[in-house]
PDB file of C-alpha atoms in Angstrom:
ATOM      1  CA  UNK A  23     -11.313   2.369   2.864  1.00 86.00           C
ATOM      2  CA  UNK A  24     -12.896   1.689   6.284  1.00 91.00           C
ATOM      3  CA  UNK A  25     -10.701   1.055   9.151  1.00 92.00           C
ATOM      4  CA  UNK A  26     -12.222  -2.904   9.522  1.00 94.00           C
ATOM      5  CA  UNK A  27     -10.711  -3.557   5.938  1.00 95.00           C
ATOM      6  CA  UNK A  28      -8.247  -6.006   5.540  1.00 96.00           C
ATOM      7  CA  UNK A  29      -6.066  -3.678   3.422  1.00 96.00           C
ATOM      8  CA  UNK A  30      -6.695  -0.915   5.729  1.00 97.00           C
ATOM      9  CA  UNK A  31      -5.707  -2.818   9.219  1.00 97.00           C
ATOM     10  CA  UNK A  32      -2.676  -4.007   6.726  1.00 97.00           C
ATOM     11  CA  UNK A  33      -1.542  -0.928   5.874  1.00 97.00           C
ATOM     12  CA  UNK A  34      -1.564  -0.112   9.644  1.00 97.00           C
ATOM     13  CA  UNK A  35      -0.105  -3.105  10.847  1.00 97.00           C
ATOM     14  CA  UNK A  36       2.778  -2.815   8.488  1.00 98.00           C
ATOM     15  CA  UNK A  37       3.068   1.245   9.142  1.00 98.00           C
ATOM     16  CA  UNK A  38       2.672   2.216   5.583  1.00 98.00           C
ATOM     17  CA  UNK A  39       0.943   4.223   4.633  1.00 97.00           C
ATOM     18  CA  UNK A  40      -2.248   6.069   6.843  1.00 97.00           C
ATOM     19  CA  UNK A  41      -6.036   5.226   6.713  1.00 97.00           C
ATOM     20  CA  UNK A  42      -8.651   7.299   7.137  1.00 97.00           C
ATOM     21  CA  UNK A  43     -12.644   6.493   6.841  1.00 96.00           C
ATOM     22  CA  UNK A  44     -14.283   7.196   3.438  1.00 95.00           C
ATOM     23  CA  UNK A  45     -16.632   9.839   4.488  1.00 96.00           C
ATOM     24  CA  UNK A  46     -13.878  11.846   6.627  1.00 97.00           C
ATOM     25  CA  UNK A  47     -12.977  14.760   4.948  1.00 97.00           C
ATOM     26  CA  UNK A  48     -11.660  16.663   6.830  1.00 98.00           C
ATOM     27  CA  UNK A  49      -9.790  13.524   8.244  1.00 97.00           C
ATOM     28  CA  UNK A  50      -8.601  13.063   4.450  1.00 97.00           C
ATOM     29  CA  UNK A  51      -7.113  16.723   4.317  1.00 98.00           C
ATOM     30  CA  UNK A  52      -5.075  15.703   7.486  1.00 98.00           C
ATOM     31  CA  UNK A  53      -3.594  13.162   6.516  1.00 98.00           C
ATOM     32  CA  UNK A  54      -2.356  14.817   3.025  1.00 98.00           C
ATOM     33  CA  UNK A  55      -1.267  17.843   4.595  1.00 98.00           C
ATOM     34  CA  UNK A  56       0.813  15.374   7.362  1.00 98.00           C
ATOM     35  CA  UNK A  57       2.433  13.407   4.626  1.00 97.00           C
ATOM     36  CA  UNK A  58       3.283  16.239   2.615  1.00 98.00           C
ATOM     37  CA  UNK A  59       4.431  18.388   5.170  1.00 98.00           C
ATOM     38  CA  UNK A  60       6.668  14.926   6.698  1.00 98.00           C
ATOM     39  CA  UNK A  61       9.319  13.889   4.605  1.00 98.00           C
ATOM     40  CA  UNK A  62      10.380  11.371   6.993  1.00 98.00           C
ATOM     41  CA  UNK A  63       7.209  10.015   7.539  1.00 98.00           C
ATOM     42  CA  UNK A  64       6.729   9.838   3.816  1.00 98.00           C
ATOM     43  CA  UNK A  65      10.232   7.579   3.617  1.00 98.00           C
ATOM     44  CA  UNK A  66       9.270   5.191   6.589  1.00 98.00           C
ATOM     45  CA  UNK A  67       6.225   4.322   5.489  1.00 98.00           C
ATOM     46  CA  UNK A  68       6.966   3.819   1.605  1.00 98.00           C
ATOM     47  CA  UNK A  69      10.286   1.614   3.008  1.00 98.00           C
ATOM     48  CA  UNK A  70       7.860  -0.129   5.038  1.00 98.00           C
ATOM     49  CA  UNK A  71       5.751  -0.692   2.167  1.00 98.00           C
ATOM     50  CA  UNK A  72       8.021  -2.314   0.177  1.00 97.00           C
ATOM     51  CA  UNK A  73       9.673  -4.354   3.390  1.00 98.00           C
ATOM     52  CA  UNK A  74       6.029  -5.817   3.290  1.00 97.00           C
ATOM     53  CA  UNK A  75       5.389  -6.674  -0.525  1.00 96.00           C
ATOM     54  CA  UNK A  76       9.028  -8.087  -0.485  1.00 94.00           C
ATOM     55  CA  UNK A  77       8.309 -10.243   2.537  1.00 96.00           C
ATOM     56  CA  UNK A  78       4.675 -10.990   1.473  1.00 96.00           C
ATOM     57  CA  UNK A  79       4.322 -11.447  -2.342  1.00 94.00           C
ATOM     58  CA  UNK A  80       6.400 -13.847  -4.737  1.00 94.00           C
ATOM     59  CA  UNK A  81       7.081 -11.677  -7.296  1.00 91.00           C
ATOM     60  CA  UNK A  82       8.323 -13.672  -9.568  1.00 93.00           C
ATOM     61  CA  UNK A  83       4.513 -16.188  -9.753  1.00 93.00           C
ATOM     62  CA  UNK A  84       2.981 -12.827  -9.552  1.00 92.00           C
ATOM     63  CA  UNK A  85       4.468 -12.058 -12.857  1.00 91.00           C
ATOM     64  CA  UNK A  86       4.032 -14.982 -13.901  1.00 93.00           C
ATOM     65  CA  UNK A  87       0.425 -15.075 -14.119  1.00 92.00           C
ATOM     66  CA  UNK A  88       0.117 -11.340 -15.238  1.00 92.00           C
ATOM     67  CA  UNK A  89       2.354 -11.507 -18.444  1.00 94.00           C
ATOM     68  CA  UNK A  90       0.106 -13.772 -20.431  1.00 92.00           C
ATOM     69  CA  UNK A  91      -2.844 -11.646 -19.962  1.00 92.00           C
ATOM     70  CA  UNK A  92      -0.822  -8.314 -20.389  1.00 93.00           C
ATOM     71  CA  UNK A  93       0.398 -10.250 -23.484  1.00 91.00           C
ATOM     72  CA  UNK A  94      -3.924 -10.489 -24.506  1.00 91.00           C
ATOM     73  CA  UNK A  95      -2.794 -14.828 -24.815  1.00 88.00           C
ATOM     74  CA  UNK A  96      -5.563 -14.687 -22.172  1.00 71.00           C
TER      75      UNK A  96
END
């Protein structure tokens, strides 16, 4: 997604996971070959990820909403 995006600049701000611009390529192909070449980058960020769901999102109204419609009562 571009840089400007809200989930992009959240993804930075909360260091996890890395953004690159659509039409960046080769940008792209950095990036994968960094996070599968970094295993410890790969296991900061993904904690990180979850820190900021966990922090962020009530899980629990999340659900909430989602199992009726998952259920087709919706």
């Amino acid at each position: 997604v571009p840089g400007q995006n809200l989930a992009a600049r959240t993804v930075v701000s909360a260091d996890a996971g890395l953004v690159v611009e659509p039409t960046d390529t080769a940008g792209f192909s950095a990036a994968v070959r960094r996070l599968v070449t970094d295993a410890e980058l790969r296991q900061r960020m993904g904690e990180n990820g979850r820190s900021y769901a966990e922090e962020t999102f009530d899980i629990q109204a999340i659900a909430d909403r989602f199992e009726p419609i998952i259920r087709g009562e919706r």
